């Protein structure tokens, strides 16, 4: 069993044993870059494309924004007894609407594990590095 499988089993066990509590905001608000990019790389990419989202993933009070879509929070739930949150998103990209669920988990070193599930039967994960608070427009 690999590390990711073991982590996912532990998360599912927490979900079923701890329950959830509805919350209003995501605890992980901020500007992030995907694994493999530095905050400086994100700034350079965003400047190159003239769009703050181009190099970053943004979580703010309204939703998740990135160069692959804008999403609003349909529901945000905290997992009791943990620092994890389940976030249901309602998104749009290139005129298409879709929804999916994310599990957000803090990691050491200003990083966050994000597990994405579009259909409830498969998932993929990403690791983001926190860069800063979301800039005000």
PDB file of N, CA and C in Angstrom, residues 19-114:
ATOM      1  N   UNK A  19     -17.597  12.681  11.770  1.00  0.00           N
ATOM      2  CA  UNK A  19     -18.731  13.467  11.318  1.00  0.00           C
ATOM      3  C   UNK A  19     -18.281  14.818  10.794  1.00  0.00           C
ATOM      4  N   UNK A  20     -19.253  15.602  10.369  1.00  0.00           N
ATOM      5  CA  UNK A  20     -18.927  16.918   9.831  1.00  0.00           C
ATOM      6  C   UNK A  20     -19.727  17.980  10.553  1.00  0.00           C
ATOM      7  N   UNK A  21     -19.233  19.181  10.452  1.00  0.00           N
ATOM      8  CA  UNK A  21     -19.946  20.334  10.984  1.00  0.00           C
ATOM      9  C   UNK A  21     -19.935  21.401   9.897  1.00  0.00           C
ATOM     10  N   UNK A  22     -21.098  21.939   9.582  1.00  0.00           N
ATOM     11  CA  UNK A  22     -21.169  22.958   8.535  1.00  0.00           C
ATOM     12  C   UNK A  22     -20.425  24.214   8.980  1.00  0.00           C
ATOM     13  N   UNK A  23     -19.693  24.802   8.063  1.00  0.00           N
ATOM     14  CA  UNK A  23     -18.999  26.058   8.312  1.00  0.00           C
ATOM     15  C   UNK A  23     -19.306  27.014   7.177  1.00  0.00           C
ATOM     16  N   UNK A  24     -18.894  28.249   7.348  1.00  0.00           N
ATOM     17  CA  UNK A  24     -19.200  29.230   6.319  1.00  0.00           C
ATOM     18  C   UNK A  24     -18.013  29.568   5.439  1.00  0.00           C
ATOM     19  N   UNK A  25     -16.806  29.456   5.941  1.00  0.00           N
ATOM     20  CA  UNK A  25     -15.640  29.851   5.160  1.00  0.00           C
ATOM     21  C   UNK A  25     -14.591  28.751   5.154  1.00  0.00           C
ATOM     22  N   UNK A  26     -13.761  28.805   4.155  1.00  0.00           N
ATOM     23  CA  UNK A  26     -12.654  27.870   4.050  1.00  0.00           C
ATOM     24  C   UNK A  26     -11.525  28.375   4.931  1.00  0.00           C
ATOM     25  N   UNK A  27     -10.952  27.486   5.740  1.00  0.00           N
ATOM     26  CA  UNK A  27      -9.845  27.858   6.628  1.00  0.00           C
ATOM     27  C   UNK A  27      -8.568  28.135   5.860  1.00  0.00           C
ATOM     28  N   UNK A  28      -8.515  27.770   4.603  1.00  0.00           N
ATOM     29  CA  UNK A  28      -7.277  27.795   3.840  1.00  0.00           C
ATOM     30  C   UNK A  28      -7.235  28.948   2.837  1.00  0.00           C
ATOM     31  N   UNK A  29      -7.934  30.043   3.128  1.00  0.00           N
ATOM     32  CA  UNK A  29      -7.945  31.172   2.206  1.00  0.00           C
ATOM     33  C   UNK A  29      -6.535  31.667   1.946  1.00  0.00           C
ATOM     34  N   UNK A  30      -6.257  31.948   0.689  1.00  0.00           N
ATOM     35  CA  UNK A  30      -4.948  32.474   0.327  1.00  0.00           C
ATOM     36  C   UNK A  30      -4.613  32.193  -1.122  1.00  0.00           C
ATOM     37  N   UNK A  31      -3.410  32.568  -1.455  1.00  0.00           N
ATOM     38  CA  UNK A  31      -2.848  32.390  -2.790  1.00  0.00           C
ATOM     39  C   UNK A  31      -1.894  31.201  -2.729  1.00  0.00           C
ATOM     40  N   UNK A  32      -2.048  30.237  -3.624  1.00  0.00           N
ATOM     41  CA  UNK A  32      -1.231  29.030  -3.632  1.00  0.00           C
ATOM     42  C   UNK A  32      -0.658  28.782  -5.022  1.00  0.00           C
ATOM     43  N   UNK A  33       0.460  28.067  -5.067  1.00  0.00           N
ATOM     44  CA  UNK A  33       0.980  27.569  -6.338  1.00  0.00           C
ATOM     45  C   UNK A  33       0.992  26.050  -6.269  1.00  0.00           C
ATOM     46  N   UNK A  34       0.744  25.388  -7.407  1.00  0.00           N
ATOM     47  CA  UNK A  34       0.794  23.927  -7.444  1.00  0.00           C
ATOM     48  C   UNK A  34       2.225  23.426  -7.235  1.00  0.00           C
ATOM     49  N   UNK A  35       2.337  22.207  -6.753  1.00  0.00           N
ATOM     50  CA  UNK A  35       3.644  21.588  -6.558  1.00  0.00           C
ATOM     51  C   UNK A  35       4.455  21.685  -7.849  1.00  0.00           C
ATOM     52  N   UNK A  36       5.712  22.023  -7.727  1.00  0.00           N
ATOM     53  CA  UNK A  36       6.568  22.168  -8.892  1.00  0.00           C
ATOM     54  C   UNK A  36       6.797  23.621  -9.273  1.00  0.00           C
ATOM     55  N   UNK A  37       5.975  24.531  -8.740  1.00  0.00           N
ATOM     56  CA  UNK A  37       6.155  25.959  -8.963  1.00  0.00           C
ATOM     57  C   UNK A  37       6.500  26.634  -7.643  1.00  0.00           C
ATOM     58  N   UNK A  38       7.279  27.700  -7.719  1.00  0.00           N
ATOM     59  CA  UNK A  38       7.526  28.531  -6.539  1.00  0.00           C
ATOM     60  C   UNK A  38       6.580  29.724  -6.612  1.00  0.00           C
ATOM     61  N   UNK A  39       6.462  30.452  -5.530  1.00  0.00           N
ATOM     62  CA  UNK A  39       5.626  31.648  -5.529  1.00  0.00           C
ATOM     63  C   UNK A  39       6.139  32.651  -6.559  1.00  0.00           C
ATOM     64  N   UNK A  40       7.456  32.727  -6.708  1.00  0.00           N
ATOM     65  CA  UNK A  40       8.044  33.621  -7.708  1.00  0.00           C
ATOM     66  C   UNK A  40       7.659  33.183  -9.120  1.00  0.00           C
ATOM     67  N   UNK A  41       7.653  31.864  -9.367  1.00  0.00           N
ATOM     68  CA  UNK A  41       7.213  31.340 -10.674  1.00  0.00           C
ATOM     69  C   UNK A  41       5.760  31.729 -10.936  1.00  0.00           C
ATOM     70  N   UNK A  42       4.916  31.589  -9.907  1.00  0.00           N
ATOM     71  CA  UNK A  42       3.505  31.948 -10.052  1.00  0.00           C
ATOM     72  C   UNK A  42       3.339  33.412 -10.398  1.00  0.00           C
ATOM     73  N   UNK A  43       4.114  34.273  -9.741  1.00  0.00           N
ATOM     74  CA  UNK A  43       4.040  35.707 -10.019  1.00  0.00           C
ATOM     75  C   UNK A  43       4.482  36.003 -11.445  1.00  0.00           C
ATOM     76  N   UNK A  44       5.527  35.325 -11.901  1.00  0.00           N
ATOM     77  CA  UNK A  44       6.037  35.537 -13.256  1.00  0.00           C
ATOM     78  C   UNK A  44       5.007  35.094 -14.300  1.00  0.00           C
ATOM     79  N   UNK A  45       4.401  33.931 -14.082  1.00  0.00           N
ATOM     80  CA  UNK A  45       3.388  33.419 -15.014  1.00  0.00           C
ATOM     81  C   UNK A  45       2.184  34.353 -15.040  1.00  0.00           C
ATOM     82  N   UNK A  46       1.726  34.790 -13.859  1.00  0.00           N
ATOM     83  CA  UNK A  46       0.574  35.681 -13.792  1.00  0.00           C
ATOM     84  C   UNK A  46       0.856  37.001 -14.495  1.00  0.00           C
ATOM     85  N   UNK A  47       2.056  37.544 -14.310  1.00  0.00           N
ATOM     86  CA  UNK A  47       2.420  38.797 -14.979  1.00  0.00           C
ATOM     87  C   UNK A  47       2.481  38.603 -16.493  1.00  0.00           C
ATOM     88  N   UNK A  48       3.016  37.462 -16.912  1.00  0.00           N
ATOM     89  CA  UNK A  48       3.145  37.163 -18.344  1.00  0.00           C
ATOM     90  C   UNK A  48       1.782  37.121 -19.036  1.00  0.00           C
ATOM     91  N   UNK A  49       0.800  36.542 -18.354  1.00  0.00           N
ATOM     92  CA  UNK A  49      -0.529  36.404 -18.950  1.00  0.00           C
ATOM     93  C   UNK A  49      -1.466  37.547 -18.574  1.00  0.00           C
ATOM     94  N   UNK A  50      -1.007  38.460 -17.726  1.00  0.00           N
ATOM     95  CA  UNK A  50      -1.846  39.584 -17.322  1.00  0.00           C
ATOM     96  C   UNK A  50      -3.052  39.167 -16.508  1.00  0.00           C
ATOM     97  N   UNK A  51      -2.967  38.048 -15.815  1.00  0.00           N
ATOM     98  CA  UNK A  51      -4.084  37.516 -15.037  1.00  0.00           C
ATOM     99  C   UNK A  51      -3.522  36.889 -13.770  1.00  0.00           C
ATOM    100  N   UNK A  52      -3.914  37.414 -12.615  1.00  0.00           N
ATOM    101  CA  UNK A  52      -3.407  36.904 -11.344  1.00  0.00           C
ATOM    102  C   UNK A  52      -3.603  35.406 -11.215  1.00  0.00           C
ATOM    103  N   UNK A  53      -4.671  34.869 -11.762  1.00  0.00           N
ATOM    104  CA  UNK A  53      -4.974  33.441 -11.608  1.00  0.00           C
ATOM    105  C   UNK A  53      -4.071  32.542 -12.429  1.00  0.00           C
ATOM    106  N   UNK A  54      -3.397  33.073 -13.432  1.00  0.00           N
ATOM    107  CA  UNK A  54      -2.640  32.221 -14.354  1.00  0.00           C
ATOM    108  C   UNK A  54      -1.573  31.389 -13.660  1.00  0.00           C
ATOM    109  N   UNK A  55      -0.903  31.913 -12.653  1.00  0.00           N
ATOM    110  CA  UNK A  55       0.143  31.147 -11.979  1.00  0.00           C
ATOM    111  C   UNK A  55      -0.260  30.613 -10.631  1.00  0.00           C
ATOM    112  N   UNK A  56      -1.468  30.930 -10.202  1.00  0.00           N
ATOM    113  CA  UNK A  56      -1.887  30.617  -8.838  1.00  0.00           C
ATOM    114  C   UNK A  56      -3.227  29.891  -8.783  1.00  0.00           C
ATOM    115  N   UNK A  57      -3.499  29.338  -7.613  1.00  0.00           N
ATOM    116  CA  UNK A  57      -4.824  28.880  -7.230  1.00  0.00           C
ATOM    117  C   UNK A  57      -5.216  29.766  -6.057  1.00  0.00           C
ATOM    118  N   UNK A  58      -6.391  30.343  -6.112  1.00  0.00           N
ATOM    119  CA  UNK A  58      -6.837  31.271  -5.088  1.00  0.00           C
ATOM    120  C   UNK A  58      -8.054  30.688  -4.377  1.00  0.00           C
ATOM    121  N   UNK A  59      -7.997  30.628  -3.054  1.00  0.00           N
ATOM    122  CA  UNK A  59      -9.161  30.316  -2.228  1.00  0.00           C
ATOM    123  C   UNK A  59      -9.476  31.591  -1.460  1.00  0.00           C
ATOM    124  N   UNK A  60     -10.707  32.103  -1.599  1.00  0.00           N
ATOM    125  CA  UNK A  60     -11.098  33.275  -0.833  1.00  0.00           C
ATOM    126  C   UNK A  60     -12.491  33.030  -0.261  1.00  0.00           C
ATOM    127  N   UNK A  61     -13.124  34.086   0.259  1.00  0.00           N
ATOM    128  CA  UNK A  61     -14.430  33.917   0.893  1.00  0.00           C
ATOM    129  C   UNK A  61     -15.523  33.516  -0.088  1.00  0.00           C
ATOM    130  N   UNK A  62     -15.289  33.715  -1.380  1.00  0.00           N
ATOM    131  CA  UNK A  62     -16.315  33.441  -2.381  1.00  0.00           C
ATOM    132  C   UNK A  62     -16.147  32.101  -3.080  1.00  0.00           C
ATOM    133  N   UNK A  63     -14.915  31.619  -3.181  1.00  0.00           N
ATOM    134  CA  UNK A  63     -14.715  30.365  -3.882  1.00  0.00           C
ATOM    135  C   UNK A  63     -13.262  30.112  -4.235  1.00  0.00           C
ATOM    136  N   UNK A  64     -13.082  29.254  -5.229  1.00  0.00           N
ATOM    137  CA  UNK A  64     -11.759  28.864  -5.720  1.00  0.00           C
ATOM    138  C   UNK A  64     -11.611  29.399  -7.134  1.00  0.00           C
ATOM    139  N   UNK A  65     -10.479  30.025  -7.409  1.00  0.00           N
ATOM    140  CA  UNK A  65     -10.248  30.593  -8.732  1.00  0.00           C
ATOM    141  C   UNK A  65      -8.881  30.154  -9.230  1.00  0.00           C
ATOM    142  N   UNK A  66      -8.818  29.792 -10.490  1.00  0.00           N
ATOM    143  CA  UNK A  66      -7.548  29.433 -11.110  1.00  0.00           C
ATOM    144  C   UNK A  66      -7.704  29.636 -12.613  1.00  0.00           C
ATOM    145  N   UNK A  67      -6.644  29.347 -13.342  1.00  0.00           N
ATOM    146  CA  UNK A  67      -6.734  29.523 -14.791  1.00  0.00           C
ATOM    147  C   UNK A  67      -7.589  28.451 -15.453  1.00  0.00           C
ATOM    148  N   UNK A  68      -8.001  27.416 -14.692  1.00  0.00           N
ATOM    149  CA  UNK A  68      -8.852  26.383 -15.289  1.00  0.00           C
ATOM    150  C   UNK A  68     -10.304  26.484 -14.828  1.00  0.00           C
ATOM    151  N   UNK A  69     -10.697  27.614 -14.248  1.00  0.00           N
ATOM    152  CA  UNK A  69     -12.102  27.805 -13.910  1.00  0.00           C
ATOM    153  C   UNK A  69     -12.317  28.629 -12.665  1.00  0.00           C
ATOM    154  N   UNK A  70     -13.515  29.156 -12.571  1.00  0.00           N
ATOM    155  CA  UNK A  70     -13.958  29.888 -11.386  1.00  0.00           C
ATOM    156  C   UNK A  70     -15.012  29.035 -10.692  1.00  0.00           C
ATOM    157  N   UNK A  71     -14.858  28.877  -9.387  1.00  0.00           N
ATOM    158  CA  UNK A  71     -15.776  28.038  -8.627  1.00  0.00           C
ATOM    159  C   UNK A  71     -16.305  28.802  -7.415  1.00  0.00           C
ATOM    160  N   UNK A  72     -17.566  28.588  -7.122  1.00  0.00           N
ATOM    161  CA  UNK A  72     -18.131  29.117  -5.884  1.00  0.00           C
ATOM    162  C   UNK A  72     -18.376  27.940  -4.953  1.00  0.00           C
ATOM    163  N   UNK A  73     -18.414  28.231  -3.662  1.00  0.00           N
ATOM    164  CA  UNK A  73     -18.639  27.182  -2.675  1.00  0.00           C
ATOM    165  C   UNK A  73     -20.118  26.829  -2.640  1.00  0.00           C
ATOM    166  N   UNK A  74     -20.436  25.582  -2.892  1.00  0.00           N
ATOM    167  CA  UNK A  74     -21.798  25.092  -2.728  1.00  0.00           C
ATOM    168  C   UNK A  74     -22.018  24.715  -1.265  1.00  0.00           C
ATOM    169  N   UNK A  75     -20.966  24.147  -0.648  1.00  0.00           N
ATOM    170  CA  UNK A  75     -21.017  23.774   0.767  1.00  0.00           C
ATOM    171  C   UNK A  75     -19.600  23.597   1.273  1.00  0.00           C
ATOM    172  N   UNK A  76     -19.357  24.038   2.495  1.00  0.00           N
ATOM    173  CA  UNK A  76     -18.065  23.862   3.156  1.00  0.00           C
ATOM    174  C   UNK A  76     -18.337  23.205   4.497  1.00  0.00           C
ATOM    175  N   UNK A  77     -17.649  22.081   4.758  1.00  0.00           N
ATOM    176  CA  UNK A  77     -17.841  21.337   5.999  1.00  0.00           C
ATOM    177  C   UNK A  77     -16.496  21.070   6.645  1.00  0.00           C
ATOM    178  N   UNK A  78     -16.417  21.287   7.935  1.00  0.00           N
ATOM    179  CA  UNK A  78     -15.218  20.932   8.687  1.00  0.00           C
ATOM    180  C   UNK A  78     -15.375  19.506   9.202  1.00  0.00           C
ATOM    181  N   UNK A  79     -14.292  18.747   9.202  1.00  0.00           N
ATOM    182  CA  UNK A  79     -14.316  17.418   9.803  1.00  0.00           C
ATOM    183  C   UNK A  79     -13.987  17.585  11.274  1.00  0.00           C
ATOM    184  N   UNK A  80     -14.943  17.275  12.123  1.00  0.00           N
ATOM    185  CA  UNK A  80     -14.760  17.464  13.560  1.00  0.00           C
ATOM    186  C   UNK A  80     -13.531  16.731  14.065  1.00  0.00           C
ATOM    187  N   UNK A  81     -12.797  17.422  14.918  1.00  0.00           N
ATOM    188  CA  UNK A  81     -11.621  16.810  15.521  1.00  0.00           C
ATOM    189  C   UNK A  81     -10.405  16.805  14.609  1.00  0.00           C
ATOM    190  N   UNK A  82     -10.512  17.472  13.453  1.00  0.00           N
ATOM    191  CA  UNK A  82      -9.389  17.536  12.513  1.00  0.00           C
ATOM    192  C   UNK A  82      -9.266  18.969  12.000  1.00  0.00           C
ATOM    193  N   UNK A  83      -8.212  19.228  11.243  1.00  0.00           N
ATOM    194  CA  UNK A  83      -8.033  20.527  10.580  1.00  0.00           C
ATOM    195  C   UNK A  83      -8.487  20.445   9.121  1.00  0.00           C
ATOM    196  N   UNK A  84      -9.126  19.351   8.745  1.00  0.00           N
ATOM    197  CA  UNK A  84      -9.536  19.132   7.353  1.00  0.00           C
ATOM    198  C   UNK A  84     -10.920  19.725   7.075  1.00  0.00           C
ATOM    199  N   UNK A  85     -11.127  20.069   5.810  1.00  0.00           N
ATOM    200  CA  UNK A  85     -12.431  20.537   5.365  1.00  0.00           C
ATOM    201  C   UNK A  85     -12.817  19.840   4.068  1.00  0.00           C
ATOM    202  N   UNK A  86     -14.122  19.594   3.923  1.00  0.00           N
ATOM    203  CA  UNK A  86     -14.687  19.101   2.673  1.00  0.00           C
ATOM    204  C   UNK A  86     -15.361  20.291   2.011  1.00  0.00           C
ATOM    205  N   UNK A  87     -15.011  20.534   0.754  1.00  0.00           N
ATOM    206  CA  UNK A  87     -15.542  21.689   0.034  1.00  0.00           C
ATOM    207  C   UNK A  87     -16.228  21.185  -1.238  1.00  0.00           C
ATOM    208  N   UNK A  88     -17.511  21.466  -1.356  1.00  0.00           N
ATOM    209  CA  UNK A  88     -18.248  21.174  -2.581  1.00  0.00           C
ATOM    210  C   UNK A  88     -18.254  22.446  -3.414  1.00  0.00           C
ATOM    211  N   UNK A  89     -17.850  22.315  -4.679  1.00  0.00           N
ATOM    212  CA  UNK A  89     -17.682  23.458  -5.555  1.00  0.00           C
ATOM    213  C   UNK A  89     -18.624  23.403  -6.751  1.00  0.00           C
ATOM    214  N   UNK A  90     -19.127  24.557  -7.137  1.00  0.00           N
ATOM    215  CA  UNK A  90     -19.925  24.722  -8.341  1.00  0.00           C
ATOM    216  C   UNK A  90     -19.106  25.617  -9.265  1.00  0.00           C
ATOM    217  N   UNK A  91     -18.694  25.083 -10.416  1.00  0.00           N
ATOM    218  CA  UNK A  91     -17.687  25.744 -11.251  1.00  0.00           C
ATOM    219  C   UNK A  91     -18.172  26.002 -12.668  1.00  0.00           C
ATOM    220  N   UNK A  92     -17.434  26.890 -13.326  1.00  0.00           N
ATOM    221  CA  UNK A  92     -17.657  27.133 -14.749  1.00  0.00           C
ATOM    222  C   UNK A  92     -16.310  27.370 -15.420  1.00  0.00           C
ATOM    223  N   UNK A  93     -16.211  26.885 -16.656  1.00  0.00           N
ATOM    224  CA  UNK A  93     -15.004  27.072 -17.459  1.00  0.00           C
ATOM    225  C   UNK A  93     -15.392  26.938 -18.924  1.00  0.00           C
ATOM    226  N   UNK A  94     -15.025  27.904 -19.713  1.00  0.00           N
ATOM    227  CA  UNK A  94     -15.337  27.901 -21.150  1.00  0.00           C
ATOM    228  C   UNK A  94     -16.816  27.636 -21.424  1.00  0.00           C
ATOM    229  N   UNK A  95     -17.688  28.252 -20.625  1.00  0.00           N
ATOM    230  CA  UNK A  95     -19.122  28.121 -20.843  1.00  0.00           C
ATOM    231  C   UNK A  95     -19.733  26.835 -20.316  1.00  0.00           C
ATOM    232  N   UNK A  96     -18.931  25.948 -19.763  1.00  0.00           N
ATOM    233  CA  UNK A  96     -19.431  24.685 -19.206  1.00  0.00           C
ATOM    234  C   UNK A  96     -19.537  24.786 -17.681  1.00  0.00           C
ATOM    235  N   UNK A  97     -20.572  24.215 -17.126  1.00  0.00           N
ATOM    236  CA  UNK A  97     -20.741  24.166 -15.671  1.00  0.00           C
ATOM    237  C   UNK A  97     -20.481  22.759 -15.179  1.00  0.00           C
ATOM    238  N   UNK A  98     -19.879  22.651 -14.029  1.00  0.00           N
ATOM    239  CA  UNK A  98     -19.618  21.342 -13.439  1.00  0.00           C
ATOM    240  C   UNK A  98     -19.427  21.521 -11.933  1.00  0.00           C
ATOM    241  N   UNK A  99     -19.497  20.439 -11.226  1.00  0.00           N
ATOM    242  CA  UNK A  99     -19.297  20.464  -9.781  1.00  0.00           C
ATOM    243  C   UNK A  99     -18.338  19.371  -9.374  1.00  0.00           C
ATOM    244  N   UNK A 100     -17.665  19.586  -8.280  1.00  0.00           N
ATOM    245  CA  UNK A 100     -16.836  18.541  -7.714  1.00  0.00           C
ATOM    246  C   UNK A 100     -16.557  18.821  -6.256  1.00  0.00           C
ATOM    247  N   UNK A 101     -15.939  17.875  -5.600  1.00  0.00           N
ATOM    248  CA  UNK A 101     -15.658  17.938  -4.166  1.00  0.00           C
ATOM    249  C   UNK A 101     -14.158  17.911  -3.950  1.00  0.00           C
ATOM    250  N   UNK A 102     -13.725  18.696  -2.956  1.00  0.00           N
ATOM    251  CA  UNK A 102     -12.327  18.689  -2.556  1.00  0.00           C
ATOM    252  C   UNK A 102     -12.239  18.423  -1.061  1.00  0.00           C
ATOM    253  N   UNK A 103     -11.203  17.703  -0.684  1.00  0.00           N
ATOM    254  CA  UNK A 103     -10.838  17.539   0.710  1.00  0.00           C
ATOM    255  C   UNK A 103      -9.551  18.334   0.898  1.00  0.00           C
ATOM    256  N   UNK A 104      -9.568  19.338   1.776  1.00  0.00           N
ATOM    257  CA  UNK A 104      -8.418  20.197   2.018  1.00  0.00           C
ATOM    258  C   UNK A 104      -7.783  19.817   3.350  1.00  0.00           C
ATOM    259  N   UNK A 105      -6.484  19.542   3.322  1.00  0.00           N
ATOM    260  CA  UNK A 105      -5.759  19.102   4.506  1.00  0.00           C
ATOM    261  C   UNK A 105      -4.457  19.882   4.631  1.00  0.00           C
ATOM    262  N   UNK A 106      -4.215  20.505   5.791  1.00  0.00           N
ATOM    263  CA  UNK A 106      -2.949  21.226   5.945  1.00  0.00           C
ATOM    264  C   UNK A 106      -1.773  20.262   6.064  1.00  0.00           C
ATOM    265  N   UNK A 107      -0.642  20.675   5.500  1.00  0.00           N
ATOM    266  CA  UNK A 107       0.609  19.925   5.607  1.00  0.00           C
ATOM    267  C   UNK A 107       1.672  20.851   6.194  1.00  0.00           C
ATOM    268  N   UNK A 108       2.788  20.287   6.596  1.00  0.00           N
ATOM    269  CA  UNK A 108       3.897  21.096   7.103  1.00  0.00           C
ATOM    270  C   UNK A 108       4.464  21.965   5.988  1.00  0.00           C
ATOM    271  N   UNK A 109       5.160  23.015   6.379  1.00  0.00           N
ATOM    272  CA  UNK A 109       5.875  23.842   5.416  1.00  0.00           C
ATOM    273  C   UNK A 109       4.968  24.691   4.550  1.00  0.00           C
ATOM    274  N   UNK A 110       3.859  25.216   5.123  1.00  0.00           N
ATOM    275  CA  UNK A 110       2.927  26.067   4.371  1.00  0.00           C
ATOM    276  C   UNK A 110       2.374  25.388   3.127  1.00  0.00           C
ATOM    277  N   UNK A 111       2.133  24.094   3.220  1.00  0.00           N
ATOM    278  CA  UNK A 111       1.575  23.361   2.090  1.00  0.00           C
ATOM    279  C   UNK A 111       0.206  22.817   2.449  1.00  0.00           C
ATOM    280  N   UNK A 112      -0.557  22.462   1.416  1.00  0.00           N
ATOM    281  CA  UNK A 112      -1.893  21.921   1.599  1.00  0.00           C
ATOM    282  C   UNK A 112      -2.094  20.769   0.617  1.00  0.00           C
ATOM    283  N   UNK A 113      -2.619  19.657   1.121  1.00  0.00           N
ATOM    284  CA  UNK A 113      -3.001  18.520   0.287  1.00  0.00           C
ATOM    285  C   UNK A 113      -4.446  18.738  -0.137  1.00  0.00           C
ATOM    286  N   UNK A 114      -4.690  18.629  -1.437  1.00  0.00           N
ATOM    287  CA  UNK A 114      -6.038  18.774  -1.983  1.00  0.00           C
ATOM    288  C   UNK A 114      -6.380  17.483  -2.719  1.00  0.00           C
TER     289      UNK A 114
END
